Short mmCIF file of C-alpha atoms and ligand atoms in Angstrom, two decimals:
data_model
loop_
_atom_site.label_atom_id
_atom_site.label_comp_id
_atom_site.label_asym_id
_atom_site.label_seq_id
_atom_site.Cartn_x
_atom_site.Cartn_y
_atom_site.Cartn_z
CA UNK C 1 82.63 98.12 127.90
CA UNK C 2 80.73 97.70 124.61
CA UNK C 3 77.03 96.94 125.21
CA UNK C 4 76.12 96.61 121.52
CA UNK C 5 76.05 92.82 121.48
CA UNK C 6 76.35 92.43 117.72
CA UNK C 7 79.48 94.55 117.48
CA UNK C 8 80.95 93.27 120.76
CA UNK C 9 80.74 89.70 119.47
CA UNK C 10 82.48 90.57 116.22
CA UNK C 11 85.26 92.36 118.10
CA UNK C 12 85.59 89.28 120.29
CA UNK C 13 86.00 87.08 117.18
CA UNK C 14 88.65 89.43 115.79
CA UNK C 15 90.41 89.40 119.18
CA UNK C 16 90.50 85.62 119.05
CA UNK C 17 91.75 85.65 115.43
CA UNK C 18 94.57 88.03 116.34
CA UNK C 19 95.58 85.94 119.38
CA UNK C 20 95.48 82.49 117.81
CA UNK C 21 97.10 83.15 114.43
CA UNK C 22 100.47 84.08 113.00
CA UNK C 23 100.29 87.65 111.68
CA UNK C 24 102.80 88.01 108.87
CA UNK C 25 101.28 90.98 107.01
CA UNK C 26 104.29 93.29 106.80
CA UNK C 27 102.26 96.46 107.43
CA UNK C 28 100.49 95.25 110.57
CA UNK C 29 101.48 95.29 114.21
CA UNK C 30 100.11 95.06 117.76
CA UNK C 31 100.04 98.20 119.92
CA UNK C 32 100.47 98.53 123.67
CA UNK C 33 97.48 98.70 126.03
CA UNK C 34 98.16 102.38 126.70
CA UNK C 35 98.16 103.22 122.97
CA UNK C 36 94.80 101.43 122.64
CA UNK C 37 93.40 103.18 125.72
CA UNK C 38 94.29 106.62 124.34
CA UNK C 39 92.82 105.72 120.93
CA UNK C 40 89.54 104.83 122.69
CA UNK C 41 89.61 107.85 125.00
CA UNK C 42 87.30 110.82 125.57
CA UNK C 43 89.46 112.99 123.28
CA UNK C 44 87.38 111.63 120.40
CA UNK C 45 84.69 114.13 121.47
CA UNK C 46 86.79 117.22 120.74
CA UNK C 47 86.90 119.36 117.60
CA UNK C 48 90.27 121.09 117.20
CA UNK C 49 90.64 122.35 113.63
CA UNK C 50 93.90 124.28 113.38
CA UNK C 51 97.18 123.74 115.22
CA UNK C 52 98.19 123.90 118.91
CA UNK C 53 97.64 127.51 120.08
CA UNK C 54 95.92 128.42 116.77
CA UNK C 55 92.53 126.66 116.76
CA UNK C 56 89.16 127.52 115.29
CA UNK C 57 87.36 126.13 118.39
CA UNK C 58 87.35 126.92 122.12
CA UNK C 59 88.19 124.40 124.80
CA UNK C 60 91.38 123.17 123.16
CA UNK C 61 93.75 123.84 126.06
CA UNK C 62 94.28 120.16 126.91
CA UNK C 63 94.36 118.75 123.39
CA UNK C 64 96.82 121.53 122.49
CA UNK C 65 99.21 120.11 125.04
CA UNK C 66 98.65 116.55 123.87
CA UNK C 67 99.32 117.49 120.24
CA UNK C 68 102.43 119.52 121.12
CA UNK C 69 103.87 116.57 123.06
CA UNK C 70 103.24 114.33 120.02
CA UNK C 71 105.05 116.83 117.76
CA UNK C 72 108.00 117.23 120.15
CA UNK C 73 108.46 113.50 120.68
CA UNK C 74 108.25 112.80 116.95
CA UNK C 75 110.86 115.47 116.18
CA UNK C 76 113.14 113.97 118.83
CA UNK C 77 112.66 110.47 117.42
CA UNK C 78 113.64 111.37 113.85
CA UNK C 79 115.86 114.46 114.35
CA UNK C 80 113.20 116.64 112.70
CA UNK C 81 112.67 120.34 113.42
CA UNK C 82 109.10 120.47 112.14
CA UNK C 83 106.28 117.93 112.11
CA UNK C 84 102.54 117.67 111.54
CA UNK C 85 100.93 114.75 113.39
CA UNK C 86 97.38 115.23 112.10
CA UNK C 87 97.20 113.15 108.88
CA UNK C 88 94.62 110.42 109.36
CA UNK C 89 96.73 107.98 107.32
CA UNK C 90 99.85 107.68 105.19
CA UNK C 91 97.74 108.30 102.08
CA UNK C 92 96.41 111.53 103.64
CA UNK C 93 99.97 112.62 104.51
CA UNK C 94 101.06 112.09 100.91
CA UNK C 95 97.97 113.90 99.58
CA UNK C 96 98.76 116.89 101.81
CA UNK C 97 102.38 117.03 100.61
CA UNK C 98 101.36 116.90 96.95
CA UNK C 99 98.69 119.56 97.47
CA UNK C 100 101.33 121.77 99.12
CA UNK C 101 104.20 121.16 96.70
CA UNK C 102 102.58 120.68 93.30
CA UNK C 103 100.15 122.19 90.83
CA UNK C 104 97.68 119.87 89.06
CA UNK C 105 99.38 118.40 86.00
CA UNK C 106 102.92 118.64 87.42
CA UNK C 107 105.19 115.67 86.74
CA UNK C 108 106.03 113.33 89.62
CA UNK C 109 108.45 110.41 89.68
CA UNK C 110 107.80 107.47 92.02
CA UNK C 111 108.59 103.79 92.51
CA UNK C 112 106.33 101.61 90.36
CA UNK C 113 103.45 100.03 92.33
CA UNK C 114 103.86 96.74 90.47
CA UNK C 115 107.55 96.63 91.55
CA UNK C 116 106.74 97.26 95.22
CA UNK C 117 105.75 100.96 95.30
CA UNK C 118 102.59 102.51 96.71
CA UNK C 119 99.25 103.59 95.24
CA UNK C 120 99.76 107.20 96.38
CA UNK C 121 103.07 107.50 94.52
CA UNK C 122 101.36 108.05 91.16
CA UNK C 123 99.12 105.06 90.45
CA UNK C 124 96.57 105.93 87.75
CA UNK C 125 93.71 104.72 89.98
CA UNK C 126 94.75 107.06 92.82
CA UNK C 127 94.48 110.87 93.22
CA UNK C 128 98.26 111.06 92.74
CA UNK C 129 98.02 109.61 89.24
CA UNK C 130 94.82 111.45 88.32
CA UNK C 131 95.78 114.97 89.44
CA UNK C 132 99.48 114.86 88.57
CA UNK C 133 101.49 113.43 85.69
CA UNK C 134 103.06 110.24 87.02
CA UNK C 135 106.31 108.65 85.88
CA UNK C 136 107.95 105.62 87.43
CA UNK C 137 111.24 103.89 88.13
CA UNK C 138 111.45 100.21 89.05
CA UNK C 139 113.78 97.35 89.87
CA UNK C 140 116.06 95.44 87.53
CA UNK C 141 114.57 92.15 86.34
CA UNK C 142 117.74 90.17 87.07
CA UNK C 143 118.70 91.54 90.48
CA UNK C 144 115.40 92.83 91.85
CA UNK C 145 117.31 95.96 92.91
CA UNK C 146 116.76 99.63 92.05
CA UNK C 147 119.55 100.98 89.81
CA UNK C 148 120.04 104.57 91.05
CA UNK C 149 121.70 105.60 87.77
CA UNK C 150 118.57 104.54 85.88
CA UNK C 151 116.53 106.68 88.28
CA UNK C 152 118.82 109.60 87.37
CA UNK C 153 118.29 109.01 83.64
CA UNK C 154 114.51 108.89 84.11
CA UNK C 155 114.52 112.05 86.25
CA UNK C 156 116.49 113.97 83.60
CA UNK C 157 114.06 112.73 80.96
CA UNK C 158 110.80 113.66 82.73
CA UNK C 159 111.99 116.62 84.90
CA UNK C 160 109.61 115.91 87.82
CA UNK C 161 108.62 118.55 90.36
CA UNK C 162 108.62 115.85 93.05
CA UNK C 163 110.66 112.66 93.33
CA UNK C 164 109.13 110.11 95.73
CA UNK C 165 111.12 107.33 97.30
CA UNK C 166 109.88 104.60 99.61
CA UNK C 167 107.92 101.40 99.08
CA UNK C 168 105.43 98.88 100.37
CA UNK C 169 107.25 95.78 99.19
CA UNK C 170 110.97 96.50 98.69
CA UNK C 171 113.25 94.64 101.07
CA UNK C 172 116.40 96.69 100.47
CA UNK C 173 117.64 100.02 101.83
CA UNK C 174 117.42 103.36 100.01
CA UNK C 175 120.26 105.58 98.78
CA UNK C 176 118.77 108.90 99.90
CA UNK C 177 122.06 110.78 99.33
CA UNK C 178 122.17 109.77 95.64
CA UNK C 179 118.47 110.57 95.22
CA UNK C 180 119.04 114.07 96.62
CA UNK C 181 121.84 114.64 94.09
CA UNK C 182 119.42 113.61 91.35
CA UNK C 183 116.67 115.86 92.74
CA UNK C 184 119.08 118.82 92.85
CA UNK C 185 120.23 118.16 89.27
CA UNK C 186 116.66 118.35 87.95
CA UNK C 187 115.36 121.02 90.35
CA UNK C 188 112.91 118.69 92.10
CA UNK C 189 111.78 118.29 95.69
CA UNK C 190 112.57 114.90 97.24
CA UNK C 191 110.05 113.16 99.48
CA UNK C 192 110.61 109.88 101.31
CA UNK C 193 107.57 107.88 102.34
CA UNK C 194 109.04 105.71 105.09
CA UNK C 195 105.71 104.20 106.17
CA UNK C 196 107.08 100.67 106.23
CA UNK C 197 110.57 100.93 107.74
CA UNK C 198 110.10 104.06 109.90
CA UNK C 199 110.71 102.20 113.16
CA UNK C 200 113.95 100.68 111.84
CA UNK C 201 115.07 104.12 110.62
CA UNK C 202 114.25 105.79 113.95
CA UNK C 203 116.46 103.29 115.74
CA UNK C 204 119.40 103.58 113.35
CA UNK C 205 119.02 100.18 111.65
CA UNK C 206 118.59 101.62 108.15
CA UNK C 207 119.80 104.72 106.27
CA UNK C 208 118.15 107.92 107.48
CA UNK C 209 116.29 110.07 104.93
CA UNK C 210 117.36 113.25 106.78
CA UNK C 211 119.10 115.50 105.87
CA UNK C 212 118.80 114.35 102.24
CA UNK C 213 115.03 114.38 101.78
CA UNK C 214 113.19 117.70 101.91
CA UNK C 215 110.03 116.08 103.26
CA UNK C 216 109.39 112.75 104.97
CA UNK C 217 106.00 111.08 105.43
CA UNK C 218 105.09 107.92 107.28
CA UNK C 219 102.28 105.92 108.71
CA UNK C 220 102.40 105.36 112.47
CA UNK C 221 101.03 101.83 112.68
CA UNK C 222 103.56 99.63 110.91
CA UNK C 223 107.07 99.14 112.34
CA UNK C 224 106.54 102.33 114.39
CA UNK C 225 103.94 100.38 116.42
CA UNK C 226 101.49 103.20 117.06
CA UNK C 227 97.80 103.74 116.24
CA UNK C 228 96.63 103.84 112.60
CA UNK C 229 97.59 107.25 111.23
CA UNK C 230 100.06 109.42 109.32
CA UNK C 231 102.74 112.06 109.92
CA UNK C 232 104.79 114.59 107.93
CA UNK C 233 108.25 115.83 108.96
CA UNK C 234 111.12 118.05 107.81
CA UNK C 235 114.64 118.26 109.24
CA UNK C 236 114.92 121.87 108.05
CA UNK C 237 112.27 124.34 106.94
CA UNK C 238 112.86 126.38 103.77
CA UNK C 239 111.08 128.99 101.63
CA UNK C 240 108.76 127.17 99.24
CA UNK C 241 110.43 126.82 95.84
CA UNK C 242 107.11 127.29 93.99
CA UNK C 243 107.11 131.03 94.78
CA UNK C 244 103.80 130.97 96.70
CA UNK C 245 103.36 134.19 98.72
CA UNK C 246 101.11 135.21 101.64
CA UNK C 247 98.68 138.19 101.48
CA UNK C 248 101.58 140.51 102.43
CA UNK C 249 103.55 139.32 99.40
CA UNK C 250 106.08 137.35 101.49
CA UNK C 251 107.31 133.95 100.35
CA UNK C 252 105.60 131.28 102.47
CA UNK C 253 107.67 128.65 104.26
CA UNK C 254 107.34 125.03 103.17
CA UNK C 255 106.12 124.12 106.67
CA UNK C 256 103.22 126.57 106.44
CA UNK C 257 102.23 125.12 103.06
CA UNK C 258 102.40 121.59 104.46
CA UNK C 259 100.28 122.55 107.49
CA UNK C 260 97.73 124.08 105.09
CA UNK C 261 97.98 120.98 102.91
CA UNK C 262 96.72 118.92 105.86
CA UNK C 263 94.13 121.44 107.11
CA UNK C 264 92.19 122.93 105.40
CA UNK C 265 93.65 121.31 102.25
CA UNK C 266 92.77 117.67 102.68
CA UNK C 267 91.28 117.22 106.17
CA UNK C 268 88.90 118.78 108.67
CA UNK C 269 89.16 118.21 112.41
CA UNK C 270 92.17 116.25 113.64
CA UNK C 271 91.62 113.00 115.56
CA UNK C 272 92.98 114.13 118.92
CA UNK C 273 92.39 110.70 120.52
CA UNK C 274 94.61 109.19 117.84
CA UNK C 275 97.14 112.00 118.25
CA UNK C 276 97.29 111.16 121.97
CA UNK C 277 97.90 107.52 121.03
CA UNK C 278 100.62 108.65 118.59
CA UNK C 279 102.28 110.68 121.38
CA UNK C 280 102.35 107.58 123.60
CA UNK C 281 103.74 105.39 120.81
CA UNK C 282 106.48 107.97 120.02
CA UNK C 283 107.33 108.00 123.73
CA UNK C 284 107.57 104.20 123.69
CA UNK C 285 109.77 104.33 120.59
CA UNK C 286 112.22 106.60 122.44
CA UNK C 287 112.75 103.88 125.08
CA UNK C 288 115.60 101.32 124.93
CA UNK C 289 113.04 98.46 124.86
CA UNK C 290 111.86 99.65 121.45
CA UNK C 291 115.42 99.53 120.07
CA UNK C 292 115.59 95.93 121.26
CA UNK C 293 112.26 95.30 119.50
CA UNK C 294 113.36 96.74 116.12
CA UNK C 295 116.65 94.82 116.23
CA UNK C 296 114.61 91.65 116.80
CA UNK C 297 112.23 92.53 113.91
CA UNK C 298 115.22 92.73 111.58
CA UNK C 299 116.90 89.60 112.97
CA UNK C 300 113.63 87.67 112.59
CA UNK C 301 113.21 88.84 108.98
CA UNK C 302 116.75 87.73 108.15
CA UNK C 303 116.21 84.34 109.77
CA UNK C 304 112.85 83.83 108.03
CA UNK C 305 114.32 84.83 104.65
CA UNK C 306 117.15 82.33 105.14
CA UNK C 307 114.77 79.51 106.08
CA UNK C 308 112.49 80.26 103.10
CA UNK C 309 115.50 80.36 100.74
CA UNK C 310 116.73 77.00 102.09
CA UNK C 311 113.31 75.57 101.14
CA UNK C 312 113.72 76.73 97.54
CA UNK C 313 111.75 79.99 97.68
CA UNK C 314 113.00 82.86 95.56
CA UNK C 315 113.14 86.14 97.44
CA UNK C 316 113.05 89.19 95.18
CA UNK C 317 116.42 91.00 95.43
CA UNK C 318 117.91 87.88 97.05
CA UNK C 319 117.20 88.74 100.69
CA UNK C 320 116.19 91.50 103.06
CA UNK C 321 117.70 94.51 104.83
CA UNK C 322 114.50 95.40 106.65
CA UNK C 323 111.37 93.82 108.15
CA UNK C 324 109.86 92.23 105.03
CA UNK C 325 110.42 90.06 102.00
CA UNK C 326 108.67 89.58 98.70
CA UNK C 327 108.57 85.96 97.53
CA UNK C 328 108.19 84.84 93.92
CA UNK C 329 106.03 81.69 93.82
CA UNK C 330 106.39 81.00 90.10
CA UNK C 331 108.58 77.93 90.80
CA UNK C 332 106.05 76.55 93.31
CA UNK C 333 103.00 76.04 91.06
CA UNK C 334 100.91 78.22 93.35
CA UNK C 335 99.57 81.72 92.76
CA UNK C 336 99.72 84.45 95.39
CA UNK C 337 95.94 84.26 95.73
CA UNK C 338 95.96 80.49 96.33
CA UNK C 339 98.81 80.85 98.83
CA UNK C 340 96.98 83.59 100.75
CA UNK C 341 93.85 81.46 100.93
CA UNK C 342 95.68 78.29 101.97
CA UNK C 343 97.78 80.05 104.61
CA UNK C 344 94.62 81.70 105.95
CA UNK C 345 93.10 78.24 106.49
CA UNK C 346 96.26 77.39 108.46
CA UNK C 347 95.83 80.52 110.64
CA UNK C 348 98.78 82.26 108.98
CA UNK C 349 97.81 85.70 107.66
CA UNK C 350 99.81 87.07 104.75
CA UNK C 351 98.99 89.07 101.61
CA UNK C 352 99.30 88.12 97.99
CA UNK C 353 101.54 90.58 96.19
CA UNK C 354 102.58 91.26 92.63
CA UNK C 355 106.23 90.57 91.95
CA UNK C 356 108.21 92.78 89.54
CA UNK C 357 107.36 92.02 85.88
CA UNK C 358 104.38 89.93 87.03
CA UNK C 359 102.14 88.59 84.30
CA UNK C 360 99.33 87.70 86.73
CA UNK C 361 96.68 90.26 87.65
CA UNK C 362 96.77 92.17 90.97
CA UNK C 363 93.88 89.99 92.23
CA UNK C 364 95.82 86.77 91.49
CA UNK C 365 99.56 87.69 91.60
CA UNK C 366 102.63 85.48 91.43
CA UNK C 367 103.94 86.35 94.86
CA UNK C 368 103.39 86.85 98.55
CA UNK C 369 104.79 89.39 101.01
CA UNK C 370 105.88 88.37 104.50
CA UNK C 371 106.87 90.65 107.37
CA UNK C 372 107.98 90.21 110.97
CA UNK C 373 106.86 93.36 112.90
CA UNK C 374 103.71 91.79 114.36
CA UNK C 375 105.09 88.38 115.33
CA UNK C 376 108.05 90.13 116.98
CA UNK C 377 105.63 92.16 119.11
CA UNK C 378 104.22 88.83 120.29
CA UNK C 379 107.67 87.77 121.44
CA UNK C 380 108.83 85.43 118.67
CA UNK C 381 112.58 85.15 118.08
CA UNK C 382 114.97 83.86 115.39
CA UNK C 383 114.62 80.35 116.85
CA UNK C 384 110.93 80.28 115.79
CA UNK C 385 111.51 81.32 112.18
CA UNK C 386 112.46 77.93 110.76
CA UNK C 387 109.26 76.40 112.15
CA UNK C 388 107.26 79.24 110.55
CA UNK C 389 108.99 78.68 107.20
CA UNK C 390 108.22 74.97 107.48
CA UNK C 391 104.50 75.68 108.07
CA UNK C 392 104.39 78.13 105.15
CA UNK C 393 106.11 75.62 102.87
CA UNK C 394 103.77 72.79 103.89
CA UNK C 395 100.72 75.02 103.37
CA UNK C 396 101.86 76.18 99.93
CA UNK C 397 102.77 72.68 98.76
CA UNK C 398 99.45 71.35 100.11
CA UNK C 399 97.38 74.40 99.23
CA UNK C 400 94.44 72.32 98.00
CA UNK C 401 94.52 69.82 100.89
CA UNK C 402 92.15 71.17 103.55
CA UNK C 403 92.98 68.42 106.06
CA UNK C 404 96.70 69.23 105.86
CA UNK C 405 95.95 72.97 106.24
CA UNK C 406 93.77 72.30 109.28
CA UNK C 407 96.53 70.30 110.92
CA UNK C 408 99.07 73.11 110.32
CA UNK C 409 96.53 75.53 111.79
CA UNK C 410 96.32 73.46 114.99
CA UNK C 411 100.12 73.60 115.36
CA UNK C 412 100.12 77.36 114.72
CA UNK C 413 97.41 78.00 117.34
CA UNK C 414 99.21 75.83 119.89
CA UNK C 415 102.25 78.11 119.60
CA UNK C 416 100.46 81.45 119.38
CA UNK C 417 97.43 81.25 121.70
CA UNK C 418 99.38 81.28 124.98
CA UNK C 419 101.47 84.31 123.91
CA UNK C 420 100.57 87.87 124.92
CA UNK C 421 99.56 90.23 122.10
CA UNK C 422 102.18 92.82 123.01
CA UNK C 423 105.61 92.35 124.52
CA UNK C 424 107.45 95.65 125.10
N1 DSN W 1 98.36 98.78 103.00
C1 DSN W 1 99.76 99.13 103.04
C2 DSN W 1 100.63 97.94 103.00
O1 DSN W 1 100.13 96.86 103.28
O2 DSN W 1 101.81 98.04 102.73
C3 DSN W 1 100.06 100.04 101.97
O3 DSN W 1 99.14 101.08 102.00
#
């Protein structure tokens, strides 16, 4: 019970916003009551720097068990043999990997942010682009697809120490096997950041980065449907290829470098309340109901993409294999910014997004990104997707007509308000 009236009221408004609207931000989701309860639990009071059984503080006997359960369930979910569940976010997970695997100034090769990549994969405004020497691959202008042979050419040209695959706005699957061949040819480590599609990967609906990728990172709050946070995993440990030794002169394992990359490298005390919530979410993801959920996420995305295409919207890469789609609005006389604003007035939450080869700025953009993880958690099915596409189309075409947007908003709320926030 929150007694701070000011904050309680604001949380109440946000609760109402989440219940009444259509949440189409591809990176958002709704968690179960038990995940929320753990995230708000008494474990927030505990300091536990270190790892289970190896802490710098007393009194860790219970959080040790919580954290070990989280590690074990995560390894089971992804077929990993090693995991660290402490990163506070996906960005923190990626920072820890780079600290462990690279020296400042080393070359890295990632997917271009403006083509759908992520800030932490080498953007010049991020630590990854400031501390390391970033190079990028992108999609083809015609097809909107990544050409793996062009990635190979780029890798041979720049000889990166780390190749990063994974994206925030790419609706197609990844060829991890080909990327591993490329990494081996140039003597690079290969890291997959599966933050977006991790839930679909865990349930076998997309290619699996293991055993091809040396290291895999993810957030836990997108398709994985856990609390906000990050994770790092490996399917097989190996001696670090950088030749880093311990005080006895022995080559350190990659797992020990990654653990050190998280703590003390980039973080202090782990958030054991969030780790408990992660453990619960991983447990939920091991249940058959979660497989049903991820299949529905994918089916909903396919249905929404089809309905948008039928209304004349151009989806980058021509469709979707996963939970999201990136839509080019250049043929609709509406910028991404204007679409985001108009849809917001109609109680439909989306984000503006640059499209590949965009000439508009990141604050304006020529596109929008739509995703189905959150609406699927609320119980929506393929049969609802055409209605959603119709609302989006009406809102974009009438983006400067506030009365029309208000009327769409009333229809949206009539559908969404009676639905629960979380359907297992
Ligand atoms: N904010 C995440 C997303 O929306 O995809 C990326 O960090």
